[in-house]
Amino acid sequence: MADIVINHRVGTRQGHGGMYNRFDGMPLPWDEHAVTSCSGGLGNRSTGDNFNGVPNIDHTQNYVRKDIIGWLTWLRKSIGFQDFRFDFAKGYAAKYVKEYVEESKPLFSIGEYWDSCSYSSGLDHNQDNHRQRIINWIDETGGLCAAFDFTTKGVLQEAIKGQLWRLRDSQGKPPGVMGWWPSRAVTFIENHDTGSTQRHWPFPSSHVIQGYAYILTHPGLPMVFYDHFYDCGQSMHDQIVKLMEIRKRLDIHSRSSIRILEAKSNLYAAIIGEKLCMKIGDGSWCPNGEEWKLATSGHGYAIWNK
């Protein structure tokens, strides 16, 4: 998977306004007209949010899109990348991502549409507006792109602190993008921006494995963070491997059904695909029926299968 950073691009030489917005001597030798007027260029205004401090690319220019498509096709066919991750997807209209995906034909593509959750005195229980904005972005790509489920991350990292009631919405479904469009929701605990060395929005470190017990048993497309898998000790690594093995063995997939059985302060329990049962939290609980056998357990979580 290639990280496609096409919202902003620092030039090789200063141009209009003293900004580094000329790209002389490069394979894509654009000038200031390829840069949005709101980020120091001579192009049109941005079709999305501005990424401050650097030139933002003007995707309304036909030649810019043609060059980007050529570069993506080169990555795909000549270099051999199969999948694309579109960085800072809020920065330009989703219709351009649709065009880029249609023309370069990656096997899988995903957008980083990182929007702020709704807060008042704390995180609001209802995050429908937040996940709807992510779903709107997916819709505008023609459904060709998945998106990172920032809603699930935001809710889960608050819920895990003794507010597990947050994990059931008013309709009885999971509260993130996963609850509405699971086949396009890439669930995750942490990434290079939210955690790691930057820690802009970190998941509680003492509850990471419970977070994985949630996303690796649920619908959606779960992502495991490199740091957690390789840099947090053998126990964490082995527990994640076990959770992934159970998911694969039971064929839990992005569209698996889910029934939430409990969602209260210290306990969350659900049945997924009618063949996996899980619980997280300190509350004592186990499923009814002798057909359920314990598959694995750890600090604050347990998984059963039939």
XYZ file of C-alpha atoms in Angstrom:
306
model
C 0.000 0.000 0.000
C 1.373 3.401 -0.980
C 0.725 6.522 1.100
C -0.659 9.028 -1.397
C 0.094 12.563 -0.192
C -1.452 14.756 -2.890
C -3.122 17.453 -0.817
C 0.080 19.420 -0.213
C 3.486 19.508 -1.861
C 6.527 21.639 -1.057
C 8.202 22.983 -4.181
C 11.833 23.126 -5.244
C 11.966 26.887 -5.752
C 10.292 30.018 -4.424
C 7.658 31.592 -6.625
C 4.614 33.807 -6.102
C 4.588 35.407 -2.651
C 7.948 33.933 -1.719
C 6.387 30.493 -1.162
C 8.051 27.291 -2.322
C 5.285 26.776 -4.859
C 7.267 26.067 -8.035
C 8.342 22.548 -8.876
C 11.138 23.149 -11.377
C 13.428 20.247 -12.190
C 10.872 17.652 -11.073
C 9.084 14.938 -13.084
C 5.878 16.965 -12.497
C 7.251 20.504 -13.139
C 4.216 22.524 -12.032
C 4.217 26.262 -11.342
C 2.184 28.451 -8.961
C -1.060 27.775 -10.878
C -1.029 24.211 -9.509
C -1.243 25.619 -5.968
C -4.489 26.876 -4.414
C -4.924 30.616 -3.998
C -5.644 30.125 -0.278
C -2.205 28.576 0.299
C -0.054 31.087 -1.587
C -0.531 29.973 -5.187
C -2.180 31.328 -8.306
C -4.702 28.524 -8.748
C -8.340 28.332 -7.675
C -9.555 28.167 -4.103
C -9.289 24.820 -2.346
C -12.181 22.367 -2.621
C -11.547 21.217 0.962
C -9.804 22.168 4.185
C -6.453 23.919 4.046
C -3.293 22.194 5.310
C -1.519 25.188 6.789
C 2.084 26.193 6.171
C 2.712 24.454 2.857
C 1.422 24.783 -0.737
C -1.884 22.935 -1.230
C -2.449 21.351 -4.634
C -5.277 22.662 -6.826
C -7.119 19.553 -7.995
C -9.523 21.599 -10.138
C -6.751 21.983 -12.761
C -7.112 19.388 -15.511
C -3.364 19.063 -16.086
C -2.765 18.508 -12.374
C -5.255 15.645 -12.266
C -3.815 14.178 -15.465
C -0.316 14.221 -13.980
C -1.500 12.717 -10.669
C -3.302 9.923 -12.537
C -0.126 9.255 -14.502
C 1.900 9.052 -11.298
C -0.644 6.774 -9.580
C -0.736 4.509 -12.632
C 3.073 4.348 -12.575
C 3.001 3.398 -8.891
C 0.399 0.746 -9.643
C 1.779 -0.817 -12.833
C 5.512 -0.104 -12.842
C 6.396 -0.098 -9.147
C 3.831 -2.729 -8.157
C 1.805 -1.096 -5.383
C -1.609 -2.739 -5.093
C -3.380 -0.371 -2.705
C -3.521 3.346 -1.969
C -4.004 5.325 1.269
C -5.117 8.900 0.545
C -3.575 11.228 3.126
C -5.462 14.255 4.524
C -8.559 13.428 2.484
C -10.406 16.459 3.918
C -8.177 18.727 1.860
C -9.773 18.227 -1.558
C -13.132 17.090 -2.902
C -13.864 13.367 -2.735
C -14.942 13.395 -6.392
C -11.272 13.728 -7.320
C -10.391 10.650 -5.260
C -13.124 8.835 -7.176
C -11.517 9.889 -10.461
C -8.045 8.853 -9.319
C -9.233 5.432 -8.161
C -11.255 4.830 -11.328
C -8.274 5.657 -13.535
C -5.437 3.974 -11.600
C -7.457 0.946 -10.429
C -5.928 0.004 -7.053
C -7.216 -3.245 -5.556
C -8.097 -1.416 -2.352
C -8.077 2.239 -1.371
C -8.705 4.100 1.851
C -9.033 7.720 2.851
C -7.813 9.478 5.977
C -10.823 11.686 6.679
C -9.930 12.815 10.187
C -12.653 15.055 11.570
C -13.198 16.223 15.145
C -15.714 14.295 17.248
C -18.530 16.124 19.035
C -17.612 17.335 22.528
C -19.487 19.369 25.134
C -18.462 18.782 28.778
C -16.846 15.592 27.485
C -17.279 13.343 24.479
C -20.942 13.407 23.428
C -22.715 10.054 23.478
C -24.249 10.700 20.066
C -21.589 10.848 17.337
C -23.990 10.413 14.416
C -22.995 13.707 12.787
C -19.331 12.774 12.997
C -19.734 9.374 11.361
C -22.162 10.787 8.812
C -19.471 13.178 7.549
C -17.102 10.246 7.020
C -19.857 8.280 5.279
C -20.646 11.270 3.061
C -17.000 11.314 1.988
C -17.114 7.582 1.158
C -20.352 8.164 -0.767
C -18.769 10.957 -2.790
C -15.962 8.604 -3.859
C -18.702 6.452 -5.352
C -18.163 3.936 -2.574
C -14.819 3.072 -4.170
C -12.840 4.078 -1.064
C -12.980 2.835 2.489
C -12.244 5.262 5.324
C -10.529 5.062 8.679
C -13.221 4.801 11.343
C -12.188 7.734 13.523
C -15.634 7.673 15.141
C -15.087 4.184 16.551
C -11.620 5.149 17.806
C -12.943 8.279 19.520
C -15.807 6.459 21.219
C -13.861 3.300 22.108
C -10.996 5.104 23.833
C -13.476 6.888 26.104
C -15.697 3.837 26.609
C -12.786 1.692 27.729
C -12.274 3.934 30.788
C -15.398 2.580 32.517
C -18.038 3.993 30.152
C -18.714 0.925 28.030
C -22.343 1.986 27.629
C -20.999 4.234 24.869
C -20.525 1.187 22.617
C -24.238 0.855 21.840
C -26.016 3.640 19.952
C -29.697 4.565 20.209
C -30.552 1.963 17.560
C -28.707 -0.831 19.365
C -25.818 -0.782 16.895
C -22.078 -0.030 17.238
C -21.643 3.760 17.432
C -19.000 4.266 14.720
C -18.897 4.068 10.934
C -18.725 0.317 11.546
C -22.312 0.420 12.776
C -23.621 1.988 9.569
C -21.317 0.927 6.725
C -19.020 -1.818 8.066
C -17.667 -2.934 4.690
C -16.103 0.530 4.236
C -15.027 1.105 7.858
C -11.352 0.497 8.674
C -11.305 0.238 12.461
C -8.130 0.971 14.393
C -6.785 1.687 17.871
C -3.864 3.938 16.990
C -1.857 5.356 14.099
C 1.340 7.342 13.602
C -0.426 10.654 14.308
C -2.700 9.717 17.211
C -0.116 7.700 19.114
C 3.493 6.541 18.675
C 5.915 9.480 19.044
C 3.366 12.192 18.150
C 0.507 11.249 20.515
C -2.022 13.769 19.231
C -5.004 11.601 20.358
C -3.666 8.507 22.129
C -5.582 5.392 23.118
C -5.224 4.600 26.871
C -2.081 2.463 26.996
C -3.351 0.176 29.772
C -6.426 -0.797 27.734
C -4.921 -1.441 24.292
C -5.526 -5.197 24.283
C -9.187 -4.668 25.223
C -9.423 -2.323 22.248
C -8.116 -5.070 19.989
C -10.495 -7.592 21.571
C -13.239 -5.241 20.350
C -12.134 -4.370 16.802
C -10.693 -7.810 15.936
C -13.969 -9.552 16.807
C -16.313 -7.031 15.208
C -17.478 -6.220 11.670
C -15.462 -3.727 9.651
C -11.878 -3.970 8.420
C -9.631 -3.930 11.503
C -6.089 -2.563 11.325
C -3.296 -3.515 13.748
C -0.795 -0.771 14.599
C 2.871 -1.621 13.955
C 4.031 -0.311 17.348
C 1.539 -2.514 19.204
C 2.445 -5.607 17.200
C 6.230 -5.309 17.299
C 7.255 -2.846 20.017
C 5.010 -3.565 23.019
C 6.418 -6.900 24.140
C 5.855 -10.569 23.362
C 2.646 -10.860 25.407
C 0.880 -8.087 23.472
C 2.104 -9.537 20.168
C 0.925 -13.047 21.018
C -2.494 -11.899 22.218
C -3.077 -9.918 19.008
C -1.966 -12.931 16.937
C -4.440 -15.121 18.837
C -7.289 -12.655 18.246
C -6.471 -12.502 14.527
C -6.330 -16.291 14.334
C -9.779 -16.596 15.948
C -11.200 -13.998 13.555
C -9.856 -15.892 10.532
C -10.822 -19.346 11.804
C -14.414 -18.297 12.494
C -14.628 -16.304 9.250
C -15.611 -13.061 10.963
C -15.627 -10.475 8.176
C -16.513 -6.877 7.421
C -20.224 -7.622 7.031
C -20.668 -10.107 9.889
C -23.848 -9.674 11.896
C -23.702 -8.347 15.449
C -26.016 -8.518 18.447
C -25.039 -6.365 21.392
C -26.132 -8.125 24.581
C -24.736 -5.816 27.272
C -23.463 -2.243 27.282
C -23.031 -0.718 30.721
C -20.254 1.030 32.603
C -18.059 -1.990 33.342
C -19.293 -4.530 30.791
C -19.797 -4.825 27.041
C -20.811 -8.145 25.463
C -21.834 -9.074 21.928
C -22.368 -12.019 19.608
C -20.821 -11.664 16.150
C -21.779 -13.826 13.191
C -23.732 -16.055 15.603
C -20.486 -18.012 16.152
C -18.309 -15.736 18.277
C -19.161 -14.219 21.626
C -16.997 -11.629 23.352
C -16.914 -9.411 26.380
C -14.699 -6.570 27.559
C -14.690 -4.802 30.908
C -14.339 -5.802 34.543
C -17.933 -6.971 34.901
C -18.418 -10.705 35.427
C -20.258 -12.292 32.487
C -20.336 -15.358 30.273
C -22.739 -16.506 27.535
C -25.629 -18.841 28.187
C -25.482 -22.300 26.673
C -23.069 -25.218 26.813
C -22.235 -24.776 23.117
C -20.043 -21.764 23.932
C -16.401 -22.699 24.596
C -13.744 -20.272 25.804
C -11.367 -19.494 22.915
C -9.067 -17.010 24.663
C -9.035 -14.500 27.479
C -6.801 -11.850 29.002
C -6.868 -8.734 31.134
C -10.388 -7.303 30.813
C -11.579 -9.456 27.902
C -12.762 -12.936 26.944
C -13.745 -14.615 23.653
C -15.912 -17.710 23.182
C -16.807 -19.715 20.093
C -19.199 -22.541 19.293
